[in-house]
Amino acid sequence: MALIVQKYGGSSVADTDSIKRVAKRIVETRRAGNDVAVVVSAMGDTTDDLIDQAMSIDSNPPAREMDMLMTAGERISMSLLAMAIHAVGAKAASFTGSQAGFMTDARFGAAHIKSVRPDRIRRALDSGHVAIVAGFQGINEGGDPTTLGRGGSDTSAVALAVALDADVCEIYTDVDGVFTADPRIVPTARRIPRISYDEILEMASCGSKVLALRCVEYAQRFGMPLHVRSSFSHRSGTLVLPDGMDPRTLPNVGTFSSMD
Ligand code: ADP
Ligand code: ASP
Ligand code: MG
């Protein structure tokens, strides 16, 4: 049985219909005989909307209160996703970053993960649940919620995958993988079926927002295979694998049109 961590970005859970669609996909992966832990982002533009609301009240809001506010976005999506999985007849439980054991430093708004102790996630998986974890958040030593910086759910997903010793970390988004350029801006951009950690790090540091920089650094450091793909299709996306790993050993690759 493989252990798969799946991360769904805000664009994949923008409304309740999307949440139901994602739930079906998660349950399919589970029923195919895998353990599945999910990291989810806030729905659509929720995080931006929360920031706008805060700014309309206080142009210089206290950092602690901003993180308290922003972590609420992922609480909404995680609980709705757990309900959607329940509604299709499977077992799921959602967990905040704190409940999932994400310990961070004290830098509100740009916290670094210091350790992940996913005991509750493991117990949930062992009892046959899909474990849903709020992305982008953790807790500092003082017990206050922290956020990891914009786009931080990617990093949460890789950190959880490493802590659980998962077989693959799948990053689901609204395009078919990593492209040679932003496919929404450059229509001739091509999907890259395989890319190295170094190449994707270079793209991320050049400002491409396809994956958070820290997520790729983390994956490279721990040799965690990544599969960036669309939640709107079953096609295979872009694989980022440690040196020497055979892509055919990766679980849940979907319909591969080309592997090289
Ligand atoms: P999510 O909600 O899944 O986190 P993001 O909006 O953060 O999604 O990232 C996905 C978007 O990244 C795509 O819709 C695409 O427009 C953009 N993007 C920028 N550069 C690239 C690239 N080189 N390859 C693929 N997508 C890219
Ligand atoms: N919801 C957070 C953001 O919008 C984290 C994420 O989506 O990765 O930045
Ligand atoms: Mg993102």
mmCIF file of C-alpha atoms and ligand atoms in Angstrom:
data_model
loop_
_atom_site.group_PDB
_atom_site.id
_atom_site.type_symbol
_atom_site.label_atom_id
_atom_site.label_comp_id
_atom_site.label_asym_id
_atom_site.label_seq_id
_atom_site.Cartn_x
_atom_site.Cartn_y
_atom_site.Cartn_z
ATOM 1 C CA MET A 1 0.000 0.000 0.000
ATOM 2 C CA ALA A 2 1.404 3.375 -0.995
ATOM 3 C CA LEU A 3 1.155 6.513 1.127
ATOM 4 C CA ILE A 4 0.316 9.521 -0.997
ATOM 5 C CA VAL A 5 0.249 13.149 0.105
ATOM 6 C CA GLN A 6 -1.956 15.266 -2.160
ATOM 7 C CA LYS A 7 -1.973 19.069 -2.014
ATOM 8 C CA TYR A 8 -4.891 20.961 -3.524
ATOM 9 C CA GLY A 9 -4.327 24.678 -4.149
ATOM 10 C CA GLY A 10 -6.952 27.379 -3.783
ATOM 11 C CA SER A 11 -7.770 27.231 -7.501
ATOM 12 C CA SER A 12 -8.770 23.552 -7.105
ATOM 13 C CA VAL A 13 -11.158 24.221 -4.203
ATOM 14 C CA ALA A 14 -12.579 27.577 -5.272
ATOM 15 C CA ASP A 15 -16.229 26.701 -4.563
ATOM 16 C CA THR A 16 -18.315 23.894 -3.065
ATOM 17 C CA ASP A 17 -18.715 22.099 -6.418
ATOM 18 C CA SER A 18 -14.932 22.051 -6.781
ATOM 19 C CA ILE A 19 -14.599 20.719 -3.242
ATOM 20 C CA LYS A 20 -16.985 17.870 -4.142
ATOM 21 C CA ARG A 21 -14.996 17.127 -7.306
ATOM 22 C CA VAL A 22 -11.727 17.023 -5.358
ATOM 23 C CA ALA A 23 -13.328 14.805 -2.693
ATOM 24 C CA LYS A 24 -14.289 12.239 -5.363
ATOM 25 C CA ARG A 25 -10.759 12.211 -6.647
ATOM 26 C CA ILE A 26 -9.307 11.712 -3.173
ATOM 27 C CA VAL A 27 -11.713 8.847 -2.480
ATOM 28 C CA GLU A 28 -10.786 7.247 -5.827
ATOM 29 C CA THR A 29 -7.124 7.289 -4.771
ATOM 30 C CA ARG A 30 -8.035 5.824 -1.384
ATOM 31 C CA ARG A 31 -10.246 3.104 -2.877
ATOM 32 C CA ALA A 32 -7.423 2.162 -5.250
ATOM 33 C CA GLY A 33 -5.676 0.920 -2.081
ATOM 34 C CA ASN A 34 -3.549 3.886 -1.017
ATOM 35 C CA ASP A 35 -3.331 5.774 2.258
ATOM 36 C CA VAL A 36 -4.043 9.427 1.494
ATOM 37 C CA ALA A 37 -3.130 12.530 3.490
ATOM 38 C CA VAL A 38 -4.310 15.798 1.973
ATOM 39 C CA VAL A 39 -3.011 19.328 2.436
ATOM 40 C CA VAL A 40 -5.495 21.958 1.358
ATOM 41 C CA SER A 41 -5.273 25.706 0.696
ATOM 42 C CA ALA A 42 -7.969 28.271 1.378
ATOM 43 C CA MET A 43 -10.794 28.446 -1.184
ATOM 44 C CA GLY A 44 -10.115 30.614 -4.238
ATOM 45 C CA ASP A 45 -9.260 34.198 -3.248
ATOM 46 C CA THR A 46 -10.117 33.754 0.437
ATOM 47 C CA THR A 47 -6.658 34.705 1.713
ATOM 48 C CA ASP A 48 -6.610 37.890 -0.408
ATOM 49 C CA ASP A 49 -10.124 38.754 0.766
ATOM 50 C CA LEU A 50 -9.144 38.302 4.417
ATOM 51 C CA ILE A 51 -6.131 40.581 3.932
ATOM 52 C CA ASP A 52 -8.349 43.225 2.275
ATOM 53 C CA GLN A 53 -10.791 43.055 5.160
ATOM 54 C CA ALA A 54 -7.980 43.473 7.683
ATOM 55 C CA MET A 55 -6.509 46.446 5.794
ATOM 56 C CA SER A 56 -9.887 48.149 5.604
ATOM 57 C CA ILE A 57 -9.940 48.129 9.409
ATOM 58 C CA ASP A 58 -6.292 48.731 10.304
ATOM 59 C CA SER A 59 -3.633 49.716 7.760
ATOM 60 C CA ASN A 60 -0.937 48.358 10.089
ATOM 61 C CA PRO A 61 -2.518 45.305 11.725
ATOM 62 C CA PRO A 62 -0.621 43.413 14.449
ATOM 63 C CA ALA A 63 1.204 40.459 12.879
ATOM 64 C CA ARG A 64 -0.202 38.036 15.424
ATOM 65 C CA GLU A 65 -3.768 39.009 14.579
ATOM 66 C CA MET A 66 -3.052 38.772 10.827
ATOM 67 C CA ASP A 67 -1.913 35.182 11.258
ATOM 68 C CA MET A 68 -4.883 34.391 13.471
ATOM 69 C CA LEU A 69 -7.085 35.730 10.665
ATOM 70 C CA MET A 70 -5.286 34.134 7.711
ATOM 71 C CA THR A 71 -5.183 30.665 9.247
ATOM 72 C CA ALA A 72 -8.993 30.771 9.273
ATOM 73 C CA GLY A 73 -9.105 30.431 5.461
ATOM 74 C CA GLU A 74 -7.660 26.924 5.489
ATOM 75 C CA ARG A 75 -9.955 25.883 8.366
ATOM 76 C CA ILE A 76 -12.934 26.508 6.128
ATOM 77 C CA SER A 77 -11.637 24.473 3.180
ATOM 78 C CA MET A 78 -10.332 21.582 5.303
ATOM 79 C CA SER A 79 -13.594 21.035 7.168
ATOM 80 C CA LEU A 80 -15.745 21.357 4.024
ATOM 81 C CA LEU A 81 -13.460 18.890 2.232
ATOM 82 C CA ALA A 82 -13.750 16.399 5.116
ATOM 83 C CA MET A 83 -17.552 16.740 4.892
ATOM 84 C CA ALA A 84 -17.495 16.215 1.129
ATOM 85 C CA ILE A 85 -15.511 12.997 1.609
ATOM 86 C CA HIS A 86 -17.959 11.864 4.288
ATOM 87 C CA ALA A 87 -20.838 12.637 1.918
ATOM 88 C CA VAL A 88 -19.478 10.162 -0.630
ATOM 89 C CA GLY A 89 -19.204 7.428 1.981
ATOM 90 C CA ALA A 90 -15.558 7.505 3.065
ATOM 91 C CA LYS A 91 -13.953 8.406 6.381
ATOM 92 C CA ALA A 92 -12.110 11.713 6.735
ATOM 93 C CA ALA A 93 -10.922 13.968 9.546
ATOM 94 C CA SER A 94 -9.508 17.486 9.258
ATOM 95 C CA PHE A 95 -6.669 18.955 11.327
ATOM 96 C CA THR A 96 -5.288 22.459 11.807
ATOM 97 C CA GLY A 97 -1.542 22.961 11.388
ATOM 98 C CA SER A 98 -1.201 22.853 15.156
ATOM 99 C CA GLN A 99 -3.162 19.606 15.482
ATOM 100 C CA ALA A 100 -1.098 18.098 12.675
ATOM 101 C CA GLY A 101 2.099 18.886 14.616
ATOM 102 C CA PHE A 102 3.592 21.689 12.494
ATOM 103 C CA MET A 103 5.938 23.497 14.919
ATOM 104 C CA THR A 104 7.345 26.773 13.576
ATOM 105 C CA ASP A 105 9.520 29.667 14.679
ATOM 106 C CA ALA A 106 7.860 32.885 15.814
ATOM 107 C CA ARG A 107 8.038 34.925 12.568
ATOM 108 C CA PHE A 108 4.387 35.748 11.960
ATOM 109 C CA GLY A 109 3.597 35.886 8.245
ATOM 110 C CA ALA A 110 6.843 34.199 7.211
ATOM 111 C CA ALA A 111 7.353 31.407 9.729
ATOM 112 C CA HIS A 112 9.758 28.540 9.093
ATOM 113 C CA ILE A 113 8.809 24.976 9.941
ATOM 114 C CA LYS A 114 11.081 23.684 12.700
ATOM 115 C CA SER A 115 9.603 20.201 12.986
ATOM 116 C CA VAL A 116 6.546 18.171 12.063
ATOM 117 C CA ARG A 117 5.198 15.614 14.546
ATOM 118 C CA PRO A 118 2.336 14.033 12.659
ATOM 119 C CA ASP A 119 1.215 11.532 15.345
ATOM 120 C CA ARG A 120 -2.462 12.398 14.981
ATOM 121 C CA ILE A 121 -2.255 12.198 11.202
ATOM 122 C CA ARG A 122 -0.709 8.761 11.428
ATOM 123 C CA ARG A 123 -3.411 7.594 13.808
ATOM 124 C CA ALA A 124 -6.110 8.938 11.486
ATOM 125 C CA LEU A 125 -4.561 7.087 8.526
ATOM 126 C CA ASP A 126 -4.153 3.891 10.573
ATOM 127 C CA SER A 127 -7.862 3.962 11.414
ATOM 128 C CA GLY A 128 -8.806 4.192 7.730
ATOM 129 C CA HIS A 129 -9.418 7.932 7.488
ATOM 130 C CA VAL A 130 -8.302 10.334 4.827
ATOM 131 C CA ALA A 131 -6.400 12.932 6.882
ATOM 132 C CA ILE A 132 -6.972 16.521 5.737
ATOM 133 C CA VAL A 133 -4.432 19.076 6.946
ATOM 134 C CA ALA A 134 -4.707 22.863 6.738
ATOM 135 C CA GLY A 135 -1.860 24.165 4.589
ATOM 136 C CA PHE A 136 0.195 27.308 5.140
ATOM 137 C CA GLN A 137 0.081 27.183 8.949
ATOM 138 C CA GLY A 138 1.712 25.970 12.105
ATOM 139 C CA ILE A 139 2.093 26.940 15.723
ATOM 140 C CA ASN A 140 4.955 28.702 17.488
ATOM 141 C CA GLU A 141 6.478 27.847 20.855
ATOM 142 C CA GLY A 142 4.124 30.255 22.566
ATOM 143 C CA GLY A 143 1.116 28.366 21.194
ATOM 144 C CA ASP A 144 0.053 31.023 18.681
ATOM 145 C CA PRO A 145 -0.894 30.166 15.086
ATOM 146 C CA THR A 146 1.640 31.235 12.442
ATOM 147 C CA THR A 147 1.583 31.328 8.630
ATOM 148 C CA LEU A 148 4.430 30.308 6.323
ATOM 149 C CA GLY A 149 4.254 33.079 3.701
ATOM 150 C CA ARG A 150 2.060 33.298 0.604
ATOM 151 C CA GLY A 151 1.876 30.061 -1.357
ATOM 152 C CA GLY A 152 3.064 28.210 1.750
ATOM 153 C CA SER A 153 0.718 25.232 1.403
ATOM 154 C CA ASP A 154 3.166 23.701 -1.092
ATOM 155 C CA THR A 155 5.768 23.712 1.682
ATOM 156 C CA SER A 156 3.293 22.250 4.189
ATOM 157 C CA ALA A 157 2.613 19.395 1.769
ATOM 158 C CA VAL A 158 6.262 18.489 1.257
ATOM 159 C CA ALA A 159 7.017 18.802 4.985
ATOM 160 C CA LEU A 160 4.116 16.472 5.784
ATOM 161 C CA ALA A 161 5.172 14.018 3.057
ATOM 162 C CA VAL A 162 8.709 13.927 4.486
ATOM 163 C CA ALA A 163 7.471 13.533 8.075
ATOM 164 C CA LEU A 164 5.173 10.654 7.063
ATOM 165 C CA ASP A 165 7.817 9.122 4.763
ATOM 166 C CA ALA A 166 5.265 9.213 1.930
ATOM 167 C CA ASP A 167 5.941 7.626 -1.474
ATOM 168 C CA VAL A 168 5.090 10.788 -3.406
ATOM 169 C CA CYS A 169 3.869 14.334 -2.845
ATOM 170 C CA GLU A 170 1.325 15.281 -5.514
ATOM 171 C CA ILE A 171 0.725 19.010 -6.024
ATOM 172 C CA TYR A 172 -2.661 19.559 -7.686
ATOM 173 C CA THR A 173 -3.300 22.873 -9.389
ATOM 174 C CA ASP A 174 -5.289 24.337 -12.291
ATOM 175 C CA VAL A 175 -2.776 23.653 -15.098
ATOM 176 C CA ASP A 176 -1.370 20.330 -16.348
ATOM 177 C CA GLY A 177 2.024 20.652 -14.668
ATOM 178 C CA VAL A 178 5.092 22.823 -14.942
ATOM 179 C CA PHE A 179 5.346 24.572 -18.308
ATOM 180 C CA THR A 180 8.205 26.289 -20.108
ATOM 181 C CA ALA A 181 6.442 29.590 -19.247
ATOM 182 C CA ASP A 182 3.160 30.576 -17.573
ATOM 183 C CA PRO A 183 0.628 28.851 -19.887
ATOM 184 C CA ARG A 184 -1.986 31.510 -19.091
ATOM 185 C CA ILE A 185 0.262 34.222 -20.458
ATOM 186 C CA VAL A 186 2.274 32.347 -23.106
ATOM 187 C CA PRO A 187 -0.091 30.156 -25.186
ATOM 188 C CA THR A 188 2.803 28.337 -26.884
ATOM 189 C CA ALA A 189 4.268 27.203 -23.539
ATOM 190 C CA ARG A 190 4.855 23.449 -23.347
ATOM 191 C CA ARG A 191 4.420 21.093 -20.412
ATOM 192 C CA ILE A 192 7.695 19.736 -19.061
ATOM 193 C CA PRO A 193 7.166 16.005 -18.272
ATOM 194 C CA ARG A 194 10.353 15.703 -16.156
ATOM 195 C CA ILE A 195 12.396 18.419 -14.498
ATOM 196 C CA SER A 196 15.203 18.408 -11.932
ATOM 197 C CA TYR A 197 14.976 20.036 -8.506
ATOM 198 C CA ASP A 198 17.687 22.494 -9.571
ATOM 199 C CA GLU A 199 15.824 23.545 -12.717
ATOM 200 C CA ILE A 200 12.555 24.077 -10.913
ATOM 201 C CA LEU A 201 14.364 25.969 -8.134
ATOM 202 C CA GLU A 202 15.739 28.270 -10.779
ATOM 203 C CA MET A 203 12.230 28.848 -12.164
ATOM 204 C CA ALA A 204 10.865 29.531 -8.669
ATOM 205 C CA SER A 205 13.654 31.962 -7.826
ATOM 206 C CA CYS A 206 13.026 33.793 -11.130
ATOM 207 C CA GLY A 207 9.558 34.590 -9.802
ATOM 208 C CA SER A 208 7.491 31.817 -11.389
ATOM 209 C CA LYS A 209 4.814 31.073 -8.824
ATOM 210 C CA VAL A 210 4.157 27.523 -9.943
ATOM 211 C CA LEU A 211 5.742 26.100 -6.763
ATOM 212 C CA ALA A 212 6.894 27.892 -3.621
ATOM 213 C CA LEU A 213 10.686 28.108 -3.509
ATOM 214 C CA ARG A 214 10.961 26.646 -0.024
ATOM 215 C CA CYS A 215 8.853 23.641 -0.974
ATOM 216 C CA VAL A 216 11.299 22.663 -3.714
ATOM 217 C CA GLU A 217 14.316 23.198 -1.444
ATOM 218 C CA TYR A 218 12.717 20.963 1.173
ATOM 219 C CA ALA A 219 11.840 18.261 -1.372
ATOM 220 C CA GLN A 220 15.361 18.287 -2.775
ATOM 221 C CA ARG A 221 16.960 18.124 0.660
ATOM 222 C CA PHE A 222 14.934 15.060 1.639
ATOM 223 C CA GLY A 223 14.691 13.429 -1.802
ATOM 224 C CA MET A 224 10.879 13.611 -1.826
ATOM 225 C CA PRO A 225 9.455 12.922 -5.319
ATOM 226 C CA LEU A 226 6.985 15.583 -6.514
ATOM 227 C CA HIS A 227 4.255 15.220 -9.100
ATOM 228 C CA VAL A 228 2.766 18.564 -10.183
ATOM 229 C CA ARG A 229 -0.517 17.956 -12.013
ATOM 230 C CA SER A 230 -4.004 19.254 -12.679
ATOM 231 C CA SER A 231 -6.961 18.502 -10.419
ATOM 232 C CA PHE A 232 -9.167 18.983 -13.493
ATOM 233 C CA SER A 233 -7.785 16.038 -15.496
ATOM 234 C CA HIS A 234 -6.319 12.588 -14.902
ATOM 235 C CA ARG A 235 -3.331 13.203 -17.139
ATOM 236 C CA SER A 236 0.119 12.876 -15.712
ATOM 237 C CA GLY A 237 1.822 16.217 -15.075
ATOM 238 C CA THR A 238 5.427 17.055 -14.258
ATOM 239 C CA LEU A 239 7.663 14.746 -12.255
ATOM 240 C CA VAL A 240 10.493 16.023 -10.077
ATOM 241 C CA LEU A 241 12.398 12.965 -8.880
ATOM 242 C CA PRO A 242 15.588 12.282 -6.937
ATOM 243 C CA ASP A 243 18.538 11.105 -9.065
ATOM 244 C CA GLY A 244 18.260 7.510 -10.172
ATOM 245 C CA MET A 245 14.595 7.034 -9.247
ATOM 246 C CA ASP A 246 12.600 5.094 -11.845
ATOM 247 C CA PRO A 247 9.352 7.013 -12.596
ATOM 248 C CA ARG A 248 7.566 3.690 -13.108
ATOM 249 C CA THR A 249 7.890 2.968 -9.375
ATOM 250 C CA LEU A 250 5.820 6.057 -8.517
ATOM 251 C CA PRO A 251 2.235 5.375 -7.402
ATOM 252 C CA ASN A 252 -0.835 7.011 -8.955
ATOM 253 C CA VAL A 253 0.869 8.451 -12.031
ATOM 254 C CA GLY A 254 -2.291 8.595 -14.117
ATOM 255 C CA THR A 255 -2.390 8.273 -17.870
ATOM 256 C CA PHE A 256 1.143 8.914 -19.033
ATOM 257 C CA SER A 257 1.311 10.177 -22.581
ATOM 258 C CA SER A 258 5.062 10.506 -22.442
ATOM 259 C CA MET A 259 7.471 9.818 -19.614
ATOM 260 C CA ASP A 260 10.610 11.369 -21.030
HETATM 261 P P1 ADP B 1 -2.792 26.962 -6.707
HETATM 262 O O1 ADP B 1 -4.104 27.635 -6.430
HETATM 263 O O2 ADP B 1 -2.967 25.551 -7.172
HETATM 264 O O3 ADP B 1 -1.775 27.117 -5.625
HETATM 265 P P2 ADP B 1 -1.296 28.948 -8.185
HETATM 266 O O4 ADP B 1 -2.138 30.036 -8.759
HETATM 267 O O5 ADP B 1 -0.475 29.220 -6.962
HETATM 268 O O6 ADP B 1 -2.245 27.690 -7.986
HETATM 269 O O7 ADP B 1 -0.296 28.367 -9.290
HETATM 270 C C1 ADP B 1 -0.781 27.868 -10.511
HETATM 271 C C2 ADP B 1 -0.603 28.931 -11.566
HETATM 272 O O8 ADP B 1 0.773 29.159 -11.749
HETATM 273 C C3 ADP B 1 -1.127 28.528 -12.920
HETATM 274 O O9 ADP B 1 -2.496 28.822 -13.084
HETATM 275 C C4 ADP B 1 -0.244 29.330 -13.873
HETATM 276 O O10 ADP B 1 -0.934 30.454 -14.392
HETATM 277 C C5 ADP B 1 0.909 29.823 -12.988
HETATM 278 N N1 ADP B 1 2.229 29.579 -13.542
HETATM 279 C C6 ADP B 1 3.234 30.492 -13.583
HETATM 280 N N2 ADP B 1 4.320 29.987 -14.171
HETATM 281 C C7 ADP B 1 4.028 28.707 -14.519
HETATM 282 C C8 ADP B 1 4.766 27.659 -15.163
HETATM 283 N N3 ADP B 1 6.027 27.813 -15.595
HETATM 284 N N4 ADP B 1 4.146 26.450 -15.348
HETATM 285 C C9 ADP B 1 2.873 26.258 -14.910
HETATM 286 N N5 ADP B 1 2.134 27.223 -14.300
HETATM 287 C C10 ADP B 1 2.697 28.436 -14.103
HETATM 288 N N1 ASP B 2 -3.877 30.359 1.195
HETATM 289 C C1 ASP B 2 -2.492 30.756 1.215
HETATM 290 C C2 ASP B 2 -2.212 31.808 0.133
HETATM 291 O O1 ASP B 2 -3.124 32.195 -0.566
HETATM 292 C C3 ASP B 2 -1.536 29.603 1.097
HETATM 293 C C4 ASP B 2 -1.554 28.844 -0.205
HETATM 294 O O2 ASP B 2 -2.522 28.961 -0.954
HETATM 295 O O3 ASP B 2 -0.595 28.117 -0.474
HETATM 296 O O4 ASP B 2 -1.097 32.246 0.017
HETATM 297 MG MG MG B 3 0.051 28.203 -5.075
#
